[in-house]
Amino acid sequence: MHENTQVSRLPQPQSLAPLLVPLVVGGLVAVALGVYGRLHTPTGYAVGPAGFSGPLAMKAWLTTGAFLLVLVQLFSALVMWGRIKMDAPWAPALHRWSGRLAFVLTIPVAFHCLYALGAQFDVPRVMIHSLLGCFFYGVFTAKMLALPKRGLPGWTLPVLGGLTFTALTGLWLTSSFWFFTTIGIKF
C-alpha cells in the first residue's frame, strides 16, 4: 500500500515576539503612571481651566470630547476592517486624525489628574478611574508601538484598539458621566 504523504499547507502561526516590546513598554508606562500618581504629593491644582467654570468641568468636557472622538475611531475602524461595508477611502485618515485629537484632549486631563490629585484608592469609583487611566495610557502606548510592526497576528491591532476604546469608555463613565449626573451640566 502506498499512502499519499502530501503535507497539508496550513497557515503557520505568527510569532508573538514582535509584540513583546510594545506590551512591555506599555506595561511599564501604566505602572510608572500608577507609581507616580501614588507617590507624588498632590498639589490640588495643576491646569488652569481656561473657559471652564473649574477643573472638574474642564476635565469632564475634554474627556467627553475624547470619548466622542473614540466613537469616531470605532466607526472608522469598523469601516477599515470591513465590518461596515462602504466605499470609504477617507476612513484611514479619519481614524488617524480622530485618534490624534482624542489623545491630545486627554493630555491636560491626565496631567491634572496625576499632578493635582494623584492616584487615589479610597473611593471605589475613583480607584477604578485611577487604574483605568494608567491602563489607558499603557495600552495606547502598546498600540502605537505595535502599529509599525510587521508580522504581528491579525488580531493584534483590533484587540489593542478595543482595549484602548474600552479604557477610555470606562474613564468617561467614571468621570464625565459621573460629573454630569452628580454635579450637573456646567461649562
PDB file of C-alpha atoms in Angstrom:
ATOM      1  CA  MET A   1       0.000   0.000   0.000  1.00  0.00           C
ATOM      2  CA  HIS A   2       1.264   3.350  -0.910  1.00  0.00           C
ATOM      3  CA  GLU A   3      -0.111   6.315   1.023  1.00  0.00           C
ATOM      4  CA  ASN A   4      -0.064   9.833  -0.236  1.00  0.00           C
ATOM      5  CA  THR A   5       2.341  11.740   2.003  1.00  0.00           C
ATOM      6  CA  GLN A   6       1.422  15.189   0.780  1.00  0.00           C
ATOM      7  CA  VAL A   7       1.934  17.739   3.549  1.00  0.00           C
ATOM      8  CA  SER A   8      -1.032  19.972   4.213  1.00  0.00           C
ATOM      9  CA  ARG A   9      -0.461  23.646   3.733  1.00  0.00           C
ATOM     10  CA  LEU A  10      -1.875  25.027   6.955  1.00  0.00           C
ATOM     11  CA  PRO A  11      -1.102  28.651   7.769  1.00  0.00           C
ATOM     12  CA  GLN A  12       1.920  28.916  10.005  1.00  0.00           C
ATOM     13  CA  PRO A  13       1.311  30.559  13.374  1.00  0.00           C
ATOM     14  CA  GLN A  14       2.710  34.050  13.527  1.00  0.00           C
ATOM     15  CA  SER A  15       5.282  34.912  16.129  1.00  0.00           C
ATOM     16  CA  LEU A  16       4.285  36.991  19.107  1.00  0.00           C
ATOM     17  CA  ALA A  17       7.897  38.145  19.559  1.00  0.00           C
ATOM     18  CA  PRO A  18       7.353  41.483  17.727  1.00  0.00           C
ATOM     19  CA  LEU A  19       4.548  42.224  20.189  1.00  0.00           C
ATOM     20  CA  LEU A  20       6.781  41.734  23.228  1.00  0.00           C
ATOM     21  CA  VAL A  21       8.429  45.176  23.202  1.00  0.00           C
ATOM     22  CA  PRO A  22       5.172  47.139  22.716  1.00  0.00           C
ATOM     23  CA  LEU A  23       3.477  45.193  25.526  1.00  0.00           C
ATOM     24  CA  VAL A  24       6.414  45.531  27.915  1.00  0.00           C
ATOM     25  CA  VAL A  25       6.810  49.260  27.239  1.00  0.00           C
ATOM     26  CA  GLY A  26       3.042  49.772  27.547  1.00  0.00           C
ATOM     27  CA  GLY A  27       3.059  47.878  30.834  1.00  0.00           C
ATOM     28  CA  LEU A  28       5.944  49.996  32.101  1.00  0.00           C
ATOM     29  CA  VAL A  29       4.084  53.199  31.157  1.00  0.00           C
ATOM     30  CA  ALA A  30       0.974  52.039  33.039  1.00  0.00           C
ATOM     31  CA  VAL A  31       2.980  51.051  36.122  1.00  0.00           C
ATOM     32  CA  ALA A  32       5.094  54.227  36.057  1.00  0.00           C
ATOM     33  CA  LEU A  33       1.979  56.419  35.929  1.00  0.00           C
ATOM     34  CA  GLY A  34       0.402  54.476  38.783  1.00  0.00           C
ATOM     35  CA  VAL A  35       3.535  54.664  40.921  1.00  0.00           C
ATOM     36  CA  TYR A  36       3.975  58.370  40.212  1.00  0.00           C
ATOM     37  CA  GLY A  37       0.303  59.054  40.927  1.00  0.00           C
ATOM     38  CA  ARG A  38       0.542  57.183  44.209  1.00  0.00           C
ATOM     39  CA  LEU A  39       3.886  58.531  45.454  1.00  0.00           C
ATOM     40  CA  HIS A  40       3.538  62.130  44.252  1.00  0.00           C
ATOM     41  CA  THR A  41       2.097  64.512  46.813  1.00  0.00           C
ATOM     42  CA  PRO A  42      -0.975  66.008  45.110  1.00  0.00           C
ATOM     43  CA  THR A  43      -0.851  69.786  44.702  1.00  0.00           C
ATOM     44  CA  GLY A  44      -4.610  70.310  44.436  1.00  0.00           C
ATOM     45  CA  TYR A  45      -4.082  72.462  41.350  1.00  0.00           C
ATOM     46  CA  ALA A  46      -2.340  71.813  38.051  1.00  0.00           C
ATOM     47  CA  VAL A  47      -4.065  73.190  34.971  1.00  0.00           C
ATOM     48  CA  GLY A  48      -5.955  76.429  34.600  1.00  0.00           C
ATOM     49  CA  PRO A  49      -9.463  75.661  33.353  1.00  0.00           C
ATOM     50  CA  ALA A  50      -9.416  78.313  30.594  1.00  0.00           C
ATOM     51  CA  GLY A  51     -13.002  78.927  29.519  1.00  0.00           C
ATOM     52  CA  PHE A  52     -14.443  76.487  32.050  1.00  0.00           C
ATOM     53  CA  SER A  53     -16.011  77.092  35.452  1.00  0.00           C
ATOM     54  CA  GLY A  54     -13.425  74.889  37.153  1.00  0.00           C
ATOM     55  CA  PRO A  55     -11.020  71.991  36.684  1.00  0.00           C
ATOM     56  CA  LEU A  56     -13.703  69.310  37.085  1.00  0.00           C
ATOM     57  CA  ALA A  57     -15.827  70.876  34.344  1.00  0.00           C
ATOM     58  CA  MET A  58     -12.752  71.192  32.108  1.00  0.00           C
ATOM     59  CA  LYS A  59     -11.870  67.542  32.637  1.00  0.00           C
ATOM     60  CA  ALA A  60     -15.478  66.403  32.081  1.00  0.00           C
ATOM     61  CA  TRP A  61     -15.815  68.268  28.776  1.00  0.00           C
ATOM     62  CA  LEU A  62     -12.367  67.375  27.417  1.00  0.00           C
ATOM     63  CA  THR A  63     -12.948  63.722  28.302  1.00  0.00           C
ATOM     64  CA  THR A  64     -16.363  63.887  26.641  1.00  0.00           C
ATOM     65  CA  GLY A  65     -14.710  65.267  23.507  1.00  0.00           C
ATOM     66  CA  ALA A  66     -12.170  62.437  23.581  1.00  0.00           C
ATOM     67  CA  PHE A  67     -14.973  59.911  24.120  1.00  0.00           C
ATOM     68  CA  LEU A  68     -16.945  61.234  21.143  1.00  0.00           C
ATOM     69  CA  LEU A  69     -13.800  61.036  19.015  1.00  0.00           C
ATOM     70  CA  VAL A  70     -13.186  57.469  20.173  1.00  0.00           C
ATOM     71  CA  LEU A  71     -16.670  56.637  18.866  1.00  0.00           C
ATOM     72  CA  VAL A  72     -15.480  58.039  15.517  1.00  0.00           C
ATOM     73  CA  GLN A  73     -12.439  55.791  15.933  1.00  0.00           C
ATOM     74  CA  LEU A  74     -14.678  52.772  16.436  1.00  0.00           C
ATOM     75  CA  PHE A  75     -16.757  53.589  13.364  1.00  0.00           C
ATOM     76  CA  SER A  76     -13.741  54.240  11.130  1.00  0.00           C
ATOM     77  CA  ALA A  77     -12.024  51.061  12.359  1.00  0.00           C
ATOM     78  CA  LEU A  78     -15.120  49.013  11.555  1.00  0.00           C
ATOM     79  CA  VAL A  79     -15.138  50.519   8.072  1.00  0.00           C
ATOM     80  CA  MET A  80     -11.398  49.897   7.568  1.00  0.00           C
ATOM     81  CA  TRP A  81     -11.638  46.281   8.761  1.00  0.00           C
ATOM     82  CA  GLY A  82     -14.635  45.629   6.507  1.00  0.00           C
ATOM     83  CA  ARG A  83     -17.183  45.148   9.289  1.00  0.00           C
ATOM     84  CA  ILE A  84     -19.200  48.047   7.885  1.00  0.00           C
ATOM     85  CA  LYS A  85     -19.392  47.717   4.131  1.00  0.00           C
ATOM     86  CA  MET A  86     -18.916  51.035   2.386  1.00  0.00           C
ATOM     87  CA  ASP A  87     -16.558  52.630  -0.065  1.00  0.00           C
ATOM     88  CA  ALA A  88     -14.668  54.956   2.248  1.00  0.00           C
ATOM     89  CA  PRO A  89     -11.170  55.888   1.132  1.00  0.00           C
ATOM     90  CA  TRP A  90     -11.309  58.619   3.797  1.00  0.00           C
ATOM     91  CA  ALA A  91     -11.673  56.137   6.678  1.00  0.00           C
ATOM     92  CA  PRO A  92      -7.929  55.666   7.421  1.00  0.00           C
ATOM     93  CA  ALA A  93      -7.315  59.439   7.552  1.00  0.00           C
ATOM     94  CA  LEU A  94     -10.413  59.934   9.725  1.00  0.00           C
ATOM     95  CA  HIS A  95      -9.206  57.152  12.032  1.00  0.00           C
ATOM     96  CA  ARG A  96      -5.709  58.622  12.391  1.00  0.00           C
ATOM     97  CA  TRP A  97      -6.824  62.230  12.933  1.00  0.00           C
ATOM     98  CA  SER A  98      -9.693  61.470  15.295  1.00  0.00           C
ATOM     99  CA  GLY A  99      -7.303  59.343  17.347  1.00  0.00           C
ATOM    100  CA  ARG A 100      -4.669  62.054  17.436  1.00  0.00           C
ATOM    101  CA  LEU A 101      -7.182  64.679  18.509  1.00  0.00           C
ATOM    102  CA  ALA A 102      -8.724  62.370  21.136  1.00  0.00           C
ATOM    103  CA  PHE A 103      -5.274  61.731  22.595  1.00  0.00           C
ATOM    104  CA  VAL A 104      -4.461  65.452  22.666  1.00  0.00           C
ATOM    105  CA  LEU A 105      -7.700  66.122  24.557  1.00  0.00           C
ATOM    106  CA  THR A 106      -6.700  63.583  27.229  1.00  0.00           C
ATOM    107  CA  ILE A 107      -3.317  65.180  27.986  1.00  0.00           C
ATOM    108  CA  PRO A 108      -4.465  68.146  30.140  1.00  0.00           C
ATOM    109  CA  VAL A 109      -6.954  65.858  31.864  1.00  0.00           C
ATOM    110  CA  ALA A 110      -4.318  63.262  32.725  1.00  0.00           C
ATOM    111  CA  PHE A 111      -1.839  65.937  33.776  1.00  0.00           C
ATOM    112  CA  HIS A 112      -4.380  67.470  36.133  1.00  0.00           C
ATOM    113  CA  CYS A 113      -5.429  64.082  37.497  1.00  0.00           C
ATOM    114  CA  LEU A 114      -1.877  62.934  38.188  1.00  0.00           C
ATOM    115  CA  TYR A 115      -0.319  66.188  39.344  1.00  0.00           C
ATOM    116  CA  ALA A 116      -3.190  67.777  41.228  1.00  0.00           C
ATOM    117  CA  LEU A 117      -4.974  64.698  42.568  1.00  0.00           C
ATOM    118  CA  GLY A 118      -2.683  61.669  42.288  1.00  0.00           C
ATOM    119  CA  ALA A 119      -3.845  58.081  42.141  1.00  0.00           C
ATOM    120  CA  GLN A 120      -6.487  57.514  44.800  1.00  0.00           C
ATOM    121  CA  PHE A 121      -7.843  54.223  46.060  1.00  0.00           C
ATOM    122  CA  ASP A 122     -10.176  55.188  48.937  1.00  0.00           C
ATOM    123  CA  VAL A 123     -13.409  55.557  46.901  1.00  0.00           C
ATOM    124  CA  PRO A 124     -14.265  52.676  44.524  1.00  0.00           C
ATOM    125  CA  ARG A 125     -15.239  54.949  41.597  1.00  0.00           C
ATOM    126  CA  VAL A 126     -12.050  56.984  41.945  1.00  0.00           C
ATOM    127  CA  MET A 127      -9.912  53.851  42.342  1.00  0.00           C
ATOM    128  CA  ILE A 128     -11.376  52.349  39.160  1.00  0.00           C
ATOM    129  CA  HIS A 129     -10.845  55.678  37.411  1.00  0.00           C
ATOM    130  CA  SER A 130      -7.199  55.869  38.553  1.00  0.00           C
ATOM    131  CA  LEU A 131      -6.479  52.314  37.419  1.00  0.00           C
ATOM    132  CA  LEU A 132      -8.255  52.824  34.082  1.00  0.00           C
ATOM    133  CA  GLY A 133      -6.246  55.996  33.460  1.00  0.00           C
ATOM    134  CA  CYS A 134      -2.970  54.154  33.916  1.00  0.00           C
ATOM    135  CA  PHE A 135      -4.222  51.239  31.818  1.00  0.00           C
ATOM    136  CA  PHE A 136      -5.421  53.588  29.040  1.00  0.00           C
ATOM    137  CA  TYR A 137      -2.008  55.183  28.580  1.00  0.00           C
ATOM    138  CA  GLY A 138      -0.278  51.812  28.810  1.00  0.00           C
ATOM    139  CA  VAL A 139      -2.450  50.121  26.189  1.00  0.00           C
ATOM    140  CA  PHE A 140      -2.371  53.241  23.996  1.00  0.00           C
ATOM    141  CA  THR A 141       1.440  53.136  24.113  1.00  0.00           C
ATOM    142  CA  ALA A 142       1.419  49.445  23.206  1.00  0.00           C
ATOM    143  CA  LYS A 143      -0.929  50.111  20.277  1.00  0.00           C
ATOM    144  CA  MET A 144       1.174  52.969  18.930  1.00  0.00           C
ATOM    145  CA  LEU A 145       4.354  50.889  19.200  1.00  0.00           C
ATOM    146  CA  ALA A 146       2.671  47.904  17.528  1.00  0.00           C
ATOM    147  CA  LEU A 147       1.366  49.913  14.555  1.00  0.00           C
ATOM    148  CA  PRO A 148       4.602  49.947  12.528  1.00  0.00           C
ATOM    149  CA  LYS A 149       5.484  46.333  13.369  1.00  0.00           C
ATOM    150  CA  ARG A 150       5.174  43.795  10.584  1.00  0.00           C
ATOM    151  CA  GLY A 151       4.424  40.135  11.123  1.00  0.00           C
ATOM    152  CA  LEU A 152       2.034  40.583  14.038  1.00  0.00           C
ATOM    153  CA  PRO A 153      -1.025  38.355  14.257  1.00  0.00           C
ATOM    154  CA  GLY A 154      -4.071  39.897  12.582  1.00  0.00           C
ATOM    155  CA  TRP A 155      -5.897  40.238  15.902  1.00  0.00           C
ATOM    156  CA  THR A 156      -3.235  42.488  17.464  1.00  0.00           C
ATOM    157  CA  LEU A 157      -4.431  45.945  16.413  1.00  0.00           C
ATOM    158  CA  PRO A 158      -8.157  45.208  16.843  1.00  0.00           C
ATOM    159  CA  VAL A 159      -7.528  43.883  20.365  1.00  0.00           C
ATOM    160  CA  LEU A 160      -5.256  46.782  21.375  1.00  0.00           C
ATOM    161  CA  GLY A 161      -7.662  49.264  19.782  1.00  0.00           C
ATOM    162  CA  GLY A 162     -10.602  47.614  21.520  1.00  0.00           C
ATOM    163  CA  LEU A 163      -8.820  47.774  24.872  1.00  0.00           C
ATOM    164  CA  THR A 164      -7.997  51.450  24.289  1.00  0.00           C
ATOM    165  CA  PHE A 165     -11.655  52.108  23.422  1.00  0.00           C
ATOM    166  CA  THR A 166     -12.847  50.190  26.486  1.00  0.00           C
ATOM    167  CA  ALA A 167     -10.452  52.014  28.807  1.00  0.00           C
ATOM    168  CA  LEU A 168     -11.471  55.447  27.525  1.00  0.00           C
ATOM    169  CA  THR A 169     -15.149  54.495  27.776  1.00  0.00           C
ATOM    170  CA  GLY A 170     -14.574  53.433  31.390  1.00  0.00           C
ATOM    171  CA  LEU A 171     -12.728  56.678  32.071  1.00  0.00           C
ATOM    172  CA  TRP A 172     -15.623  58.678  30.631  1.00  0.00           C
ATOM    173  CA  LEU A 173     -18.167  56.737  32.708  1.00  0.00           C
ATOM    174  CA  THR A 174     -16.198  57.164  35.949  1.00  0.00           C
ATOM    175  CA  SER A 175     -15.524  60.869  35.381  1.00  0.00           C
ATOM    176  CA  SER A 176     -17.605  62.849  32.874  1.00  0.00           C
ATOM    177  CA  PHE A 177     -20.781  60.802  33.178  1.00  0.00           C
ATOM    178  CA  TRP A 178     -20.433  60.905  36.966  1.00  0.00           C
ATOM    179  CA  PHE A 179     -19.829  64.686  36.850  1.00  0.00           C
ATOM    180  CA  PHE A 180     -22.808  65.407  34.584  1.00  0.00           C
ATOM    181  CA  THR A 181     -25.197  63.209  36.590  1.00  0.00           C
ATOM    182  CA  THR A 182     -23.953  64.261  40.047  1.00  0.00           C
ATOM    183  CA  ILE A 183     -22.839  67.883  39.701  1.00  0.00           C
ATOM    184  CA  GLY A 184     -24.826  68.815  36.589  1.00  0.00           C
ATOM    185  CA  ILE A 185     -24.092  70.161  33.128  1.00  0.00           C
ATOM    186  CA  LYS A 186     -21.649  73.014  33.729  1.00  0.00           C
ATOM    187  CA  PHE A 187     -19.113  74.673  31.491  1.00  0.00           C
TER     188      PHE A 187
END
